[in-house]
C-alpha positions as a printed NumPy array, in Angstrom:
array([[115.312,  87.748, 114.217],
       [116.714,  91.376, 114.171],
       [117.984,  92.692, 110.9  ],
       [120.084,  95.925, 110.84 ],
       [119.275,  98.589, 108.468],
       [121.862, 101.04 , 109.719],
       [124.242, 100.427, 106.749],
       [121.774, 101.207, 104.104],
       [120.34 , 104.12 , 105.827],
       [123.725, 105.693, 106.228],
       [124.797, 104.855, 102.697],
       [121.889, 105.794, 100.713],
       [119.229, 107.076, 103.249],
       [116.876, 104.061, 102.441],
       [116.003, 101.05 , 104.711],
       [116.988,  98.044, 102.649],
       [116.943,  94.394, 103.449],
       [118.41 ,  91.495, 101.448],
       [116.985,  87.887, 101.301],
       [119.146,  85.205, 102.665],
       [118.096,  82.711,  99.973],
       [119.458,  82.511,  96.363],
       [118.904,  84.674,  94.567],
       [119.694,  87.39 ,  97.092],
       [117.137,  90.016,  96.287],
       [117.339,  93.642,  97.872],
       [113.943,  95.121,  98.964],
       [113.243,  98.672, 100.062],
       [111.032,  98.651, 103.262],
       [108.442, 101.185, 102.489],
       [105.75 , 101.788, 105.205],
       [103.854, 104.074, 102.826],
       [103.558, 101.427,  99.91 ],
       [100.031,  99.694,  99.727],
       [101.487,  96.639,  97.645],
       [104.568,  94.534,  97.663],
       [106.434,  95.103,  94.442],
       [108.877,  93.242,  92.306],
       [110.356,  95.143,  89.505],
       [109.853,  93.874,  86.059],
       [113.443,  93.453,  85.13 ],
       [113.724,  90.996,  88.106],
       [110.569,  89.114,  87.055],
       [111.975,  88.891,  83.457],
       [115.286,  87.682,  84.686],
       [113.99 ,  85.13 ,  87.132],
       [110.691,  83.936,  85.899],
       [111.226,  80.474,  87.521],
       [111.467,  82.075,  90.808],
       [107.902,  83.502,  90.761],
       [104.616,  81.812,  90.573],
       [102.401,  83.599,  88.143],
       [ 98.819,  84.076,  89.132],
       [ 95.887,  85.061,  87.026],
       [ 95.358,  88.111,  89.341],
       [ 96.087,  91.682,  88.386],
       [ 95.872,  94.778,  90.419],
       [ 95.81 ,  98.425,  89.736],
       [ 98.5  , 100.647,  91.335],
       [100.152, 103.977,  90.883],
       [103.683, 103.831,  89.537],
       [106.502, 106.049,  90.786],
       [105.803, 108.537,  88.098],
       [102.244, 108.975,  89.318],
       [100.434, 107.128,  86.483],
       [ 97.945, 104.271,  87.249],
       [ 98.794, 100.97 ,  85.753],
       [ 97.068,  97.532,  85.718],
       [ 99.86 ,  95.059,  86.588],
       [100.205,  91.326,  87.018],
       [100.366,  89.651,  90.436],
       [103.003,  86.911,  91.236],
       [103.856,  85.061,  94.247],
       [107.261,  84.116,  95.743],
       [108.849,  82.61 ,  98.676],
       [111.487,  84.787, 100.22 ],
       [113.863,  83.898, 103.079],
       [115.324,  86.024, 105.87 ],
       [117.736,  83.934, 107.854],
       [115.726,  80.686, 108.657],
       [112.363,  82.196, 108.014],
       [110.59 ,  81.615, 104.712],
       [107.691,  83.918, 103.754],
       [105.443,  83.526, 100.822],
       [104.311,  86.754,  99.54 ],
       [102.285,  88.307,  96.677],
       [103.96 ,  90.967,  94.567],
       [102.744,  93.3  ,  91.837],
       [105.111,  93.457,  88.782],
       [106.009,  97.022,  88.048],
       [108.301,  98.638,  85.567],
       [110.318, 101.283,  87.503],
       [113.566, 100.869,  85.445],
       [114.309, 104.501,  85.336],
       [114.061, 105.122,  89.042],
       [115.906, 101.876,  89.968],
       [118.827, 102.748,  87.459],
       [119.091, 106.188,  88.914],
       [119.548, 104.748,  92.352],
       [122.148, 102.304,  91.096],
       [123.981, 104.961,  89.302],
       [123.969, 107.295,  92.337],
       [124.507, 105.015,  95.181],
       [125.797, 101.705,  93.539],
       [122.904,  99.748,  95.056],
       [120.42 ,  97.85 ,  92.944],
       [116.937,  97.466,  94.422],
       [114.811,  94.516,  93.214],
       [111.573,  95.387,  94.833],
       [109.565,  96.878,  97.714],
       [108.073,  95.243, 100.857],
       [105.008,  97.363, 101.761],
       [102.908,  97.85 , 104.762],
       [100.787,  94.683, 104.235],
       [103.825,  92.748, 104.328],
       [105.037,  94.169, 107.586],
       [101.645,  93.918, 109.392],
       [100.925,  90.321, 108.086],
       [104.46 ,  89.158, 109.258],
       [104.457,  91.361, 112.341],
       [107.692,  93.073, 111.302],
       [108.594,  96.363, 113.312],
       [110.842,  99.016, 112.14 ],
       [112.945, 100.381, 115.086],
       [114.441, 103.59 , 113.899],
       [116.032, 104.196, 117.243],
       [118.096, 100.903, 116.946],
       [118.194, 101.115, 113.118],
       [116.812,  97.653, 112.772],
       [113.861,  95.499, 111.735],
       [112.44 ,  93.224, 114.229],
       [111.204,  90.215, 112.315]])
């Protein structure tokens, strides 16, 4: 499967990908992120979508502070491929709202390097696509 990221790169300068299943969630692909993240406002609005685990992890937030955060799991779909992934729940409301105000795009979470390597996704910046 090949997913274009050209539109999001041209519109806001970020590689974004949207899930194909309901609810449609928009994720930033971040090769520098060590964790997959779902933002807390998404988790609060869609608690039935995420499986809560008893796990927590410690991660650095966008503002540079270290936080202990809950871990959840969700099955996300891209075309016909369903992937179950673990996510850290992070409150990044101010950063997400700033992107939404400036660019009109709401981001629901981040897919990090572990997600990319585990699922053998390749970012092709020459063709502006993700090979899934």
